[in-house]
Amino acid sequence: MHTPSEIIYEFSDSRSDPRAPRSVEPTREDLEWLFAALFDAYGPRHWWPTVHGGSFELVVGAILVQNISWSNVERALVNMRDAGVWSFREILDAPDEEMHEIIRPSGYYKAKTRKLKEFAEFILGEHDGDLARLFALPIGEMREQLLSVWGIGEETADDIILYGAKKPSFVIDMYTRRLLARLGWEIRGKSYAAYQELFHKLLPHDPYLFNEYHALIDYHVARICRKKPLCDQCVLAEDCPVGLGVTQP
DNA sequence: TACCAGGTGACTG
DNA sequence: CAGTCACATGGT
């Protein structure tokens, strides 16, 4: 499943000059260089993280992790399993007050209770409660259906498509945006679609590549390219304008 | 202590 | 389209 980049992809090791004027859109070589550098440094990430495993947990976890740390989500997932709420039918049947207590550690527990129930209604009503039926749809149709569910935005939809259905829809999050900005790469437009189109335009649509690429970005940014970046520990520092002191974080 | 964390929807200019 | 705010817990 996870193979070193140099075996599957003949990625370039050249890229635009990190000292060049800013506001430069990344090239194919830039994106290939970034992936190779992160993969060589960290190796495969084996995402998505799981507590018990399975597609049900993947979807629930993707919703619960919205703007919260995964460690908080783990508690909520354990609570759900312990409480015997471990299917979309059981989510729908559980009283709101009970769901609130069960998922409280994941934060925003009232909003997320509604989100879980909205998704449960969707999958039970439209796909007979079977995630495999949703995952069998073409990417465009699957994404459209997911986005129609209240509480499922673009990142959560792509998490489900990429890590659940294992189809190539590149995941963009705040970490992706921060890293690209720090590297001095400017994207036309600030929308999610603008960022995603960049990766889709320049990289092969391989679910394993997209899986590892996003996972590597998040691993690296969470640990090194934080709000206060740890450039002295960063494997990209010599090729990054922030690491070189050319620009401010 | 105050800030931060793998977003989304509602609302505004 | 782009900016702002509410939503809420647990770790550092």
Coordinates of C-alpha atoms (C1' of nucleotides) in Angstrom, one line a residue, chain A residues 172-185 195 217 220-229 240 242 249, chain B residues 4-6:
Chain A
I172 CA -7.0 20.5 2.0
D173 CA -6.9 21.7 5.6
M174 CA -5.4 24.6 7.5
Y175 CA -2.1 22.8 7.8
T176 CA -1.9 22.5 4.0
R177 CA -2.6 26.2 3.6
R178 CA -0.1 27.2 6.3
L179 CA 2.7 25.0 4.8
L180 CA 2.2 26.3 1.3
A181 CA 2.1 29.9 2.5
R182 CA 5.3 29.4 4.5
L183 CA 7.1 27.9 1.5
G184 CA 6.2 31.1 -0.3
W185 CA 3.7 29.5 -2.6
Y195 CA -6.1 24.7 -3.4
I217 CA 1.7 17.4 5.5
H220 CA 5.0 17.7 9.6
V221 CA 3.0 20.9 10.2
A222 CA 1.6 19.7 13.6
R223 CA 5.0 18.9 14.9
I224 CA 7.4 21.4 13.1
C225 CA 5.6 24.0 11.1
R226 CA 3.5 25.2 14.0
K227 CA 2.2 28.7 14.5
K228 CA 5.6 29.3 16.0
P229 CA 7.6 27.3 13.5
C240 CA 12.0 27.4 2.7
V242 CA 10.9 31.2 6.4
P249 CA 6.2 33.1 9.4
Chain B
dC4 C1' -4.2 26.0 20.4
dA5 C1' -6.3 22.1 17.9
dG6 C1' -6.7 17.8 11.1

